[in-house]
Amino acid sequence: MSDSSKSAQKAPRHNCDTCDVRHKAMCAAVGHEHTDQLQAIVSHRDYSPGQVIFEEGDPADYVFNISDGEVRLYKLLPDGRRQVTGFLTPGDFLGLITESSYAYGAGAIGAVELCCMKLTNLERLLSDIPPVRERLLDMSRDELAAAQEQMLLLGRKTAREKILSFLLYRHKHLDRTDSDASIDLPMSRTDIADYLGLTIETVSRTFTALRDEGLIELPNPHHVIFPDLDAVRDAADAA
Amino acid sequence: MSDSSKSAQKAPRHNCDTCDVRHKAMCAAVGHEHTDQLQAIVSHRDYSPGQVIFEEGDPADYVFNISDGEVRLYKLLPDGRRQVTGFLTPGDFLGLITESSYAYGAGAIGAVELCCMKLTNLERLLSDIPPVRERLLDMSRDELAAAQEQMLLLGRKTAREKILSFLLYRHKHLDRTDSDASIDLPMSRTDIADYLGLTIETVSRTFTALRDEGLIELPNPHHVIFPDLDAVRDAADAA
DNA sequence: AAGATTCATTGAGATGGCTCAATTTGCCGC
DNA sequence: GCGGCAAATTGAGCCATCTCAATGAATCTT
């Protein structure tokens, strides 16, 4: 992780003023006149691929913003079955807390950098700078809508529809390199399966089937190219 | 619905001061000194069983609090498949809005009474009385945690586990008449099936199986009695 | 009270996705 | 470039749940 950051590091490494995800994060609601207060309460931590950030039920003192990398959220059943409830990307808020402990587990997919904030400091920030609470409410509104959409996927879509919806969601929200019709999938097949309520075998078979139909190209398991995006959209909707 | 309310109606029918769900609703954050402002912006509407309140995508001018009755939230696929994403009970907030329209459809299960508020008035309330936004954020935090739990259920539990989890959730959250180990299920088998990602036949068969095992009693399709609540809890957890 | 309608239950057979098992591929260190 | 390991793919058979169909129960209408 020594040189994984996107820009040169002569300037103070973690500077809220120059943070390139600030506009996407809750911090966007902190006016520049309050940047000092924000800067004073954040610290940063690095995680290596696969590392657990926290487990569901851990007592929660900190909340986080994703600075870099991708994070999986998950819940476990006593026998080990796992449901991945979401993937977080830079700018996303991490740390849903109920009854003083985390409501889900979180783990680094690749190398991850988090911007950490003590819960007590967040609470002070919320009372000092009201727009931050407004911002958090807006963000959780979006999360709630995404959760509803995911319930529709989990409860009512076929394996094929699940995969297609997942790919399109990634394309829409994460890889907006203009008209580039391709996406990265940094997570494993196991993560995808646990996110979509499938097994790795079904995920793999479905990818193969979509490739054989010409709907996608798979130069490697972590990169998908869409030769015809509209055809994928049609296939995702159709009954 | 002429006499469906719980208390006598000599006093003004819809009075925030005497509203019996105020403490559960977002309104709990409105201090008594501000009750007038709240009262001024709410109105009430009745819905009959089965009636649609709004559909997903409808332009959203109003948000609601459930005053009485139970509401189902749902999303539809183009071919008619339906996912019920939640059931709302008195005190719950109704009206998740993204891009100026409702993120889900909503329908009355039995007779329902809603407390209605124009979105613009809610926004004024939020800026006039900051604790209301805090309250809404807390409520959406709980909703988000419930959504995560539901994803675990939809993605990773068996039909039997789904039904048992559903029954226990109802018992925990909705029918706290002390140690009374019984619950009402006002919704249809179709609603339950669409909530749990099953078919009505599987729901019905599973109820029958649980009854035959002695885990539940079913005096009628809308009432469940638990002879041994701990046995149900064990069955819901076990692998 | 009989008929009609809707909802729930039960039965029988079909199937999509799962389980178990074997390869194959890609990656890492030396 | 070569073993060794983890991840992904592929194959074959199975089973939990679905589909299709019939029956039963409850409610509403007249």
Coordinates of C-alpha atoms (C1' of nucleotides) in Angstrom, one line a residue:
Chain A
M1 CA 0.0 0.0 0.0
S2 CA 3.1 2.2 0.0
D3 CA 2.2 4.0 -3.3
S4 CA -1.4 3.1 -3.8
S5 CA -2.8 6.7 -3.5
K6 CA -3.9 8.3 -6.6
S7 CA -1.8 11.5 -6.4
A8 CA 1.7 12.5 -5.3
Q9 CA 2.1 12.7 -1.5
K10 CA 4.2 15.8 -0.8
A11 CA 1.3 17.7 0.7
P12 CA 0.0 16.5 4.1
R13 CA -1.3 13.1 3.2
H14 CA -4.8 13.4 4.6
N15 CA -6.0 16.8 4.1
C16 CA -9.8 17.5 4.1
D17 CA -9.2 20.5 1.9
T18 CA -7.8 18.4 -0.9
C19 CA -9.7 15.2 -0.1
D20 CA -10.9 13.9 -3.5
V21 CA -14.0 12.1 -2.1
R22 CA -15.2 15.0 0.1
H23 CA -17.9 16.0 -2.3
K24 CA -19.3 12.5 -2.3
A25 CA -19.1 11.9 1.4
M26 CA -21.0 13.3 4.4
C27 CA -18.2 15.9 4.6
A28 CA -19.6 17.7 1.6
A29 CA -22.0 19.3 4.1
V30 CA -19.1 20.8 6.1
G31 CA -18.5 24.3 4.8
H32 CA -15.0 25.3 4.1
E33 CA -15.1 27.6 7.1
H34 CA -15.5 24.5 9.2
T35 CA -12.8 22.4 7.6
D36 CA -10.5 22.8 10.6
Q37 CA -13.1 21.3 12.9
L38 CA -13.5 18.3 10.6
Q39 CA -9.7 17.9 10.1
A40 CA -9.2 17.9 13.8
I41 CA -11.4 14.8 14.4
V42 CA -10.5 12.5 11.6
S43 CA -7.7 10.0 11.3
H44 CA -6.8 7.4 8.7
R45 CA -6.3 3.7 8.6
D46 CA -5.2 1.2 6.0
Y47 CA -6.5 -2.3 5.5
S48 CA -5.1 -5.0 3.4
P49 CA -7.1 -7.3 1.1
G50 CA -9.4 -9.5 2.9
Q51 CA -8.9 -7.9 6.3
V52 CA -11.9 -7.6 8.6
I53 CA -12.7 -4.0 9.6
F54 CA -15.3 -4.9 12.2
E55 CA -17.7 -7.7 12.9
E56 CA -21.5 -7.4 13.4
G57 CA -22.2 -6.9 17.1
D58 CA -18.8 -5.3 17.9
P59 CA -19.1 -2.4 20.2
A60 CA -19.0 0.7 18.0
D61 CA -16.9 3.7 18.9
Y62 CA -16.0 4.8 15.4
V63 CA -17.7 5.5 12.1
F64 CA -15.9 5.7 8.8
N65 CA -15.8 7.2 5.4
I66 CA -14.3 5.1 2.6
S67 CA -11.3 7.0 1.3
D68 CA -10.1 4.4 -1.1
G69 CA -10.8 0.9 -2.1
E70 CA -14.0 -1.2 -1.8
V71 CA -15.6 -2.6 1.3
R72 CA -18.1 -5.5 1.6
L73 CA -20.8 -5.4 4.3
Y74 CA -22.2 -8.7 5.4
K75 CA -24.4 -10.5 7.9
L76 CA -23.8 -14.1 9.1
L77 CA -26.1 -16.9 10.3
P78 CA -24.9 -19.1 13.1
D79 CA -24.1 -21.9 10.7
G80 CA -21.9 -19.7 8.6
R81 CA -24.2 -18.8 5.8
R82 CA -23.4 -15.3 4.7
Q83 CA -25.4 -12.5 3.1
V84 CA -23.4 -9.6 1.6
T85 CA -25.7 -6.6 2.1
G86 CA -23.7 -4.1 0.1
F87 CA -20.4 -3.0 -1.4
L88 CA -19.1 0.4 -0.4
T89 CA -16.9 2.6 -2.6
P90 CA -15.0 5.8 -1.9
G91 CA -17.2 8.5 -0.4
D92 CA -19.6 6.0 1.2
F93 CA -20.4 6.1 4.9
L94 CA -19.5 3.0 6.9
G95 CA -20.8 2.2 10.4
L96 CA -24.5 1.5 10.8
I97 CA -25.0 1.3 14.5
T98 CA -27.9 -0.1 16.5
E99 CA -27.8 -0.4 20.3
S100 CA -24.2 0.8 20.5
S101 CA -22.8 -1.9 18.2
Y102 CA -22.4 -2.4 14.4
A103 CA -25.4 -3.8 12.6
Y104 CA -23.2 -5.6 10.0
G105 CA -19.7 -6.9 9.6
A106 CA -17.4 -5.1 7.2
G107 CA -14.3 -6.3 5.3
A108 CA -11.8 -4.9 2.9
I109 CA -12.0 -6.3 -0.6
G110 CA -8.8 -5.0 -2.0
A111 CA -6.5 -2.5 -0.2
V112 CA -8.7 0.0 1.6
E113 CA -8.1 3.3 3.2
L114 CA -10.7 4.6 5.7
C115 CA -11.2 8.0 7.2
C116 CA -12.1 7.4 10.8
M117 CA -14.1 9.5 13.2
K118 CA -15.0 8.8 16.8
L119 CA -18.7 8.5 17.3
T120 CA -18.7 11.1 20.0
N121 CA -16.9 13.6 17.7
L122 CA -19.4 12.9 15.0
E123 CA -22.2 13.7 17.4
R124 CA -20.5 17.0 18.3
L125 CA -20.1 17.7 14.6
L126 CA -23.8 17.0 14.0
S127 CA -24.9 19.5 16.6
D128 CA -22.3 22.1 15.6
I129 CA -23.0 21.9 11.9
P130 CA -26.6 21.1 11.2
P131 CA -26.2 20.5 7.4
V132 CA -24.2 17.4 8.2
R133 CA -27.3 15.8 9.7
E134 CA -29.3 16.8 6.7
R135 CA -26.6 15.3 4.5
L136 CA -26.6 12.0 6.4
L137 CA -30.4 11.8 6.2
D138 CA -30.2 12.3 2.4
M139 CA -27.5 9.6 2.2
S140 CA -29.5 7.1 4.2
R141 CA -32.6 7.9 2.1
D142 CA -30.6 6.8 -0.9
E143 CA -29.3 3.7 0.9
L144 CA -32.9 2.8 1.9
A145 CA -34.0 3.0 -1.7
A146 CA -31.1 0.8 -2.8
A147 CA -32.0 -1.7 0.0
Q148 CA -35.6 -1.9 -1.4
E149 CA -34.3 -2.5 -4.8
Q150 CA -32.0 -5.2 -3.5
M151 CA -34.9 -6.9 -1.7
L152 CA -36.8 -7.0 -5.0
L153 CA -33.7 -8.6 -6.6
L154 CA -33.2 -11.2 -3.8
G155 CA -36.8 -12.1 -3.5
R156 CA -38.1 -12.1 -7.0
K157 CA -35.4 -12.2 -9.7
T158 CA -33.9 -15.2 -11.4
A159 CA -30.1 -15.9 -11.2
R160 CA -29.7 -14.5 -14.7
E161 CA -31.7 -11.3 -13.8
K162 CA -29.7 -11.0 -10.6
I163 CA -26.4 -11.0 -12.4
L164 CA -27.5 -8.6 -15.1
S165 CA -29.0 -6.2 -12.6
F166 CA -25.8 -6.3 -10.6
L167 CA -23.6 -5.6 -13.6
L168 CA -25.8 -2.7 -14.7
Y169 CA -25.9 -1.3 -11.3
R170 CA -22.1 -1.4 -11.2
H171 CA -21.9 0.3 -14.5
K172 CA -24.4 3.0 -13.6
H173 CA -22.9 3.9 -10.3
L174 CA -19.3 3.1 -10.2
D175 CA -17.4 3.1 -13.5
R176 CA -18.5 6.3 -15.2
T177 CA -15.5 6.6 -17.4
D178 CA -17.7 8.3 -20.0
S179 CA -19.1 6.0 -22.6
D180 CA -16.7 3.2 -21.6
A181 CA -19.0 0.2 -21.5
S182 CA -16.9 -1.9 -19.1
I183 CA -16.7 -2.5 -15.4
D184 CA -14.4 -3.9 -12.8
L185 CA -15.5 -6.5 -10.3
P186 CA -12.8 -6.4 -7.6
M187 CA -14.7 -8.8 -5.4
S188 CA -14.5 -12.6 -5.6
R189 CA -17.2 -14.8 -7.0
T190 CA -18.0 -15.8 -3.5
D191 CA -18.7 -12.2 -2.6
I192 CA -21.0 -11.8 -5.7
A193 CA -22.8 -15.0 -4.9
D194 CA -23.4 -14.0 -1.3
Y195 CA -24.6 -10.6 -2.4
L196 CA -27.1 -12.0 -4.9
G197 CA -28.3 -14.9 -2.9
L198 CA -26.7 -17.5 -5.1
T199 CA -23.8 -20.0 -5.0
I200 CA -20.5 -19.4 -6.7
E201 CA -21.2 -22.2 -9.1
T202 CA -24.4 -20.5 -10.3
V203 CA -22.6 -17.2 -10.6
S204 CA -19.9 -18.7 -12.7
R205 CA -22.2 -20.6 -14.9
T206 CA -24.4 -17.6 -15.5
F207 CA -21.3 -15.5 -16.4
T208 CA -20.3 -18.2 -18.9
A209 CA -23.8 -18.3 -20.3
L210 CA -23.9 -14.6 -20.8
R211 CA -20.5 -14.7 -22.5
D212 CA -21.6 -17.5 -24.8
E213 CA -24.7 -15.4 -25.8
G214 CA -22.4 -12.5 -26.6
L215 CA -24.1 -10.2 -24.0
I216 CA -20.8 -9.7 -22.2
E217 CA -17.1 -10.3 -22.7
L218 CA -14.9 -11.6 -19.9
P219 CA -11.2 -10.9 -20.5
N220 CA -10.7 -12.1 -17.0
P221 CA -13.0 -12.9 -14.0
H222 CA -12.7 -9.3 -12.7
H223 CA -13.4 -7.3 -15.8
V224 CA -16.6 -7.2 -17.8
I225 CA -17.1 -5.6 -21.2
F226 CA -20.5 -4.8 -22.6
P227 CA -20.5 -5.0 -26.4
D228 CA -24.1 -3.7 -26.5
L229 CA -25.3 -2.0 -23.4
D230 CA -28.9 -1.7 -24.5
A231 CA -29.1 -5.4 -25.2
V232 CA -28.0 -6.0 -21.6
R233 CA -30.6 -3.6 -20.4
D234 CA -33.3 -5.4 -22.4
A235 CA -32.2 -8.7 -21.0
A236 CA -32.2 -7.5 -17.5
D237 CA -35.8 -6.2 -17.7
A238 CA -37.4 -9.0 -19.7
A239 CA -39.5 -11.6 -18.0
Chain B
M1 CA -64.9 2.9 9.3
S2 CA -67.5 5.0 11.0
D3 CA -66.5 3.9 14.5
S4 CA -63.2 2.2 14.0
S5 CA -61.2 4.6 16.1
K6 CA -60.0 3.4 19.4
S7 CA -61.4 6.1 21.7
A8 CA -64.5 8.2 21.9
Q9 CA -64.6 11.1 19.5
K10 CA -66.1 14.1 21.3
A11 CA -62.8 15.9 21.3
P12 CA -61.5 17.1 17.9
R13 CA -61.0 13.9 16.0
H14 CA -57.3 14.4 15.1
N15 CA -55.5 16.2 17.8
C16 CA -51.8 16.0 18.0
D17 CA -51.9 16.6 21.7
T18 CA -53.9 13.4 22.3
C19 CA -52.6 11.4 19.3
D20 CA -51.8 8.0 20.7
V21 CA -49.0 7.2 18.2
R22 CA -47.2 10.5 18.6
H23 CA -44.5 9.0 20.8
K24 CA -43.7 6.4 18.3
A25 CA -43.8 8.7 15.2
M26 CA -41.4 11.4 14.0
C27 CA -43.8 13.8 15.9
A28 CA -42.2 12.7 19.2
A29 CA -39.4 15.1 18.4
V30 CA -41.9 18.0 18.2
G31 CA -41.9 19.6 21.7
H32 CA -45.3 20.4 23.2
E33 CA -44.6 24.1 22.7
H34 CA -44.6 23.5 18.9
T35 CA -47.7 21.3 18.8
D36 CA -49.6 24.1 17.2
Q37 CA -47.2 24.3 14.2
L38 CA -47.5 20.5 13.8
Q39 CA -51.3 20.5 14.1
A40 CA -51.5 23.3 11.5
I41 CA -49.9 21.2 8.7
V42 CA -51.4 17.8 9.2
S43 CA -54.6 16.4 7.8
H44 CA -56.0 12.9 7.8
R45 CA -57.2 10.4 5.3
D46 CA -59.0 7.0 5.5
Y47 CA -58.3 4.1 3.2
S48 CA -60.3 0.9 2.9
P49 CA -58.9 -2.6 2.8
G50 CA -56.9 -3.3 -0.3
Q51 CA -56.9 0.3 -1.5
V52 CA -53.7 1.7 -3.1
I53 CA -52.2 4.7 -1.3
F54 CA -49.7 5.4 -4.0
E55 CA -47.7 3.6 -6.6
E56 CA -43.9 3.5 -7.1
G57 CA -42.9 6.4 -9.3
D58 CA -45.9 8.6 -8.5
P59 CA -44.9 12.2 -8.1
A60 CA -44.6 12.8 -4.4
D61 CA -46.1 15.8 -2.7
Y62 CA -47.1 14.3 0.6
V63 CA -45.5 12.1 3.3
F64 CA -47.5 10.2 5.9
N65 CA -47.5 8.8 9.3
I66 CA -49.6 5.7 9.9
S67 CA -52.3 6.6 12.4
D68 CA -54.1 3.3 12.4
G69 CA -54.1 0.0 10.5
E70 CA -51.3 -1.7 8.6
V71 CA -49.8 -0.8 5.2
R72 CA -47.8 -2.9 2.8
L73 CA -44.9 -1.5 0.8
Y74 CA -44.0 -3.2 -2.5
K75 CA -42.1 -3.0 -5.7
L76 CA -43.1 -4.5 -9.0
L77 CA -41.3 -6.0 -11.9
P78 CA -42.6 -5.3 -15.4
D79 CA -44.1 -8.8 -15.7
G80 CA -46.0 -8.4 -12.4
R81 CA -43.8 -10.2 -10.0
R82 CA -44.0 -8.4 -6.7
Q83 CA -41.8 -7.9 -3.7
V84 CA -43.3 -6.7 -0.5
T85 CA -40.5 -4.7 1.1
G86 CA -42.2 -4.1 4.4
F87 CA -45.3 -3.8 6.5
L88 CA -45.9 -0.5 8.3
T89 CA -47.8 -0.1 11.6
P90 CA -49.1 2.8 13.6
G91 CA -46.4 5.4 14.2
D92 CA -44.3 4.4 11.2
F93 CA -43.3 6.9 8.6
L94 CA -44.5 6.4 5.0
G95 CA -43.1 8.1 2.0
L96 CA -39.6 7.3 0.9
I97 CA -38.9 9.7 -1.9
T98 CA -36.2 9.7 -4.5
E99 CA -36.1 12.1 -7.4
S100 CA -39.4 13.7 -6.4
S101 CA -41.3 10.4 -6.6
Y102 CA -42.1 7.5 -4.3
A103 CA -39.5 4.8 -4.2
Y104 CA -42.2 2.1 -3.6
G105 CA -45.9 1.5 -3.9
A106 CA -48.0 1.4 -0.7
G107 CA -51.4 -0.2 -0.1
A108 CA -53.8 -0.5 2.8
I109 CA -54.0 -4.0 4.2
G110 CA -57.1 -3.5 6.4
A111 CA -58.8 -0.2 7.1
V112 CA -56.1 2.4 7.4
E113 CA -55.9 6.0 8.6
L114 CA -53.0 8.2 7.6
C115 CA -51.8 11.5 9.0
C116 CA -50.8 13.5 5.9
M117 CA -48.2 16.2 5.6
K118 CA -47.2 18.2 2.5
L119 CA -43.6 17.7 1.7
T120 CA -43.0 21.4 1.7
N121 CA -44.5 21.7 5.1
L122 CA -42.3 18.9 6.4
E123 CA -39.3 20.7 5.1
R124 CA -40.3 23.8 6.9
L125 CA -40.8 21.8 10.1
L126 CA -37.3 20.3 9.7
S127 CA -35.7 23.6 9.6
D128 CA -37.8 25.1 12.3
I129 CA -37.5 22.2 14.7
P130 CA -34.1 20.5 14.3
P131 CA -34.8 17.6 16.6
V132 CA -37.3 16.3 14.0
R133 CA -34.5 15.7 11.5
E134 CA -32.6 13.9 14.2
R135 CA -35.6 11.8 14.9
L136 CA -36.0 11.0 11.2
L137 CA -32.4 10.0 11.0
D138 CA -32.8 7.7 14.0
M139 CA -35.9 6.1 12.4
S140 CA -34.2 5.6 9.1
R141 CA -31.2 4.1 10.9
D142 CA -33.6 1.5 12.3
E143 CA -35.2 0.9 9.0
L144 CA -31.8 0.4 7.4
A145 CA -30.9 -2.2 10.0
A146 CA -34.2 -4.0 9.4
A147 CA -33.6 -3.9 5.6
Q148 CA -30.2 -5.6 6.2
E149 CA -31.9 -8.3 8.2
Q150 CA -34.5 -8.8 5.5
M151 CA -31.7 -9.2 2.9
L152 CA -30.2 -11.9 5.0
L153 CA -33.6 -13.6 5.2
L154 CA -34.3 -13.3 1.5
G155 CA -30.9 -14.3 0.3
R156 CA -29.9 -17.0 2.7
K157 CA -32.8 -18.5 4.7
T158 CA -34.9 -21.5 3.9
A159 CA -38.7 -21.3 3.6
R160 CA -39.1 -22.6 7.1
E161 CA -36.6 -20.2 8.5
K162 CA -38.2 -17.3 6.7
I163 CA -41.6 -18.1 8.1
L164 CA -40.3 -18.6 11.6
S165 CA -38.2 -15.4 11.5
F166 CA -41.3 -13.5 10.2
L167 CA -43.5 -14.8 13.0
L168 CA -40.9 -14.0 15.7
Y169 CA -40.4 -10.5 14.2
R170 CA -44.1 -9.8 14.4
H171 CA -44.2 -11.1 17.9
K172 CA -41.3 -9.0 19.0
H173 CA -42.3 -5.7 17.5
L174 CA -46.0 -5.7 17.1
D175 CA -48.1 -7.6 19.5
R176 CA -46.6 -6.9 22.9
T177 CA -49.6 -7.7 24.9
D178 CA -47.4 -8.8 27.7
S179 CA -46.6 -12.4 27.8
D180 CA -49.3 -13.3 25.4
A181 CA -47.6 -15.6 23.0
S182 CA -49.8 -15.0 20.0
I183 CA -49.9 -12.7 17.0
D184 CA -52.2 -11.4 14.3
L185 CA -51.4 -11.6 10.7
P186 CA -53.8 -9.1 9.0
M187 CA -52.2 -9.5 5.6
S188 CA -53.0 -12.3 3.1
R189 CA -50.9 -15.3 2.3
T190 CA -50.0 -13.6 -0.9
D191 CA -48.6 -10.6 1.0
I192 CA -46.6 -12.9 3.2
A193 CA -45.3 -14.9 0.2
D194 CA -44.3 -11.7 -1.6
Y195 CA -42.6 -10.4 1.6
L196 CA -40.6 -13.6 2.1
G197 CA -39.7 -14.3 -1.5
L198 CA -41.9 -17.5 -1.6
T199 CA -45.1 -18.6 -3.3
I200 CA -48.4 -18.8 -1.4
E201 CA -48.4 -22.5 -1.7
T202 CA -45.1 -22.8 0.1
V203 CA -46.2 -20.4 2.8
S204 CA -49.3 -22.4 3.3
R205 CA -47.5 -25.7 3.4
T206 CA -45.0 -24.4 5.8
F207 CA -47.6 -23.1 8.2
T208 CA -49.3 -26.5 8.1
A209 CA -46.0 -28.3 8.8
L210 CA -45.2 -26.0 11.7
R211 CA -48.7 -26.7 13.1
D212 CA -48.3 -30.4 12.6
E213 CA -45.1 -30.3 14.5
G214 CA -46.8 -28.4 17.4
L215 CA -44.6 -25.3 17.0
I216 CA -47.6 -23.1 16.3
E217 CA -51.4 -23.2 16.5
L218 CA -53.5 -21.8 13.8
P219 CA -57.1 -21.1 15.0
N220 CA -57.5 -19.3 11.7
P221 CA -55.2 -18.2 8.9
H222 CA -54.8 -14.7 10.5
H223 CA -53.9 -15.7 14.0
V224 CA -50.9 -17.6 15.3
I225 CA -50.4 -18.9 18.8
F226 CA -47.1 -20.1 20.2
P227 CA -47.4 -22.8 22.7
D228 CA -43.6 -22.7 23.4
L229 CA -42.0 -19.5 22.3
D230 CA -38.5 -20.7 23.1
A231 CA -39.0 -23.8 20.9
V232 CA -39.9 -21.4 18.1
R233 CA -36.8 -19.4 18.7
D234 CA -34.6 -22.5 18.6
A235 CA -36.2 -23.7 15.4
A236 CA -35.6 -20.3 13.8
D237 CA -31.9 -20.2 14.6
A238 CA -31.0 -23.8 13.9
A239 CA -29.2 -24.7 10.7
Chain C
dA1 C1' -80.1 -20.2 2.6
dA2 C1' -78.1 -20.9 -1.9
dG3 C1' -74.8 -19.3 -5.2
dA4 C1' -70.7 -16.6 -6.2
dT5 C1' -66.4 -15.0 -5.2
dT6 C1' -62.1 -14.9 -2.9
dC7 C1' -58.7 -16.9 -0.1
dA8 C1' -56.3 -20.8 1.8
dT9 C1' -55.0 -25.5 1.7
dT10 C1' -53.5 -29.8 -0.4
dG11 C1' -51.7 -32.8 -4.1
dA12 C1' -48.6 -34.2 -7.9
dG13 C1' -45.1 -33.4 -11.0
dA14 C1' -41.5 -30.2 -13.0
dT15 C1' -37.3 -27.4 -12.5
dG16 C1' -33.9 -23.8 -11.3
dG17 C1' -30.5 -23.5 -8.6
dC18 C1' -27.8 -26.3 -5.1
dT19 C1' -24.5 -29.9 -3.7
dC20 C1' -20.7 -32.6 -4.4
dA21 C1' -16.7 -33.5 -7.1
dA22 C1' -13.3 -32.8 -10.6
dT23 C1' -10.6 -29.8 -13.5
dT24 C1' -8.7 -25.7 -15.2
dT25 C1' -6.9 -21.1 -14.7
dG26 C1' -4.3 -17.5 -12.7
dC27 C1' -1.0 -15.9 -9.5
dC28 C1' 2.9 -15.8 -6.4
dG29 C1' 7.4 -16.8 -4.7
dC30 C1' 11.8 -18.6 -5.7
Chain D
dG1 C1' 10.2 -21.1 -15.8
dC2 C1' 8.4 -24.2 -12.2
dG3 C1' 5.8 -26.0 -8.2
dG4 C1' 2.1 -24.7 -5.1
dC5 C1' -2.0 -22.6 -3.7
dA6 C1' -6.4 -20.2 -4.2
dA7 C1' -10.0 -18.9 -7.2
dA8 C1' -12.9 -19.9 -11.0
dT9 C1' -15.0 -23.0 -14.0
dT10 C1' -17.3 -27.2 -15.5
dG11 C1' -19.9 -31.6 -14.9
dA12 C1' -23.6 -34.7 -13.0
dG13 C1' -27.2 -35.7 -10.0
dC14 C1' -30.4 -34.0 -6.5
dC15 C1' -33.8 -31.5 -3.9
dA16 C1' -36.4 -27.4 -2.1
dT17 C1' -39.3 -24.8 -3.9
dC18 C1' -42.2 -23.7 -7.9
dT19 C1' -46.0 -24.6 -11.2
dC20 C1' -50.2 -26.3 -12.4
dA21 C1' -54.5 -28.1 -10.8
dA22 C1' -58.1 -29.4 -7.6
dT23 C1' -60.4 -29.1 -3.3
dG24 C1' -62.0 -26.8 0.8
dA25 C1' -63.3 -22.9 3.8
dA26 C1' -64.9 -18.4 4.6
dT27 C1' -67.3 -14.2 3.3
dC28 C1' -70.5 -11.5 0.6
dT29 C1' -74.7 -11.0 -2.2
dT30 C1' -79.3 -11.3 -3.0

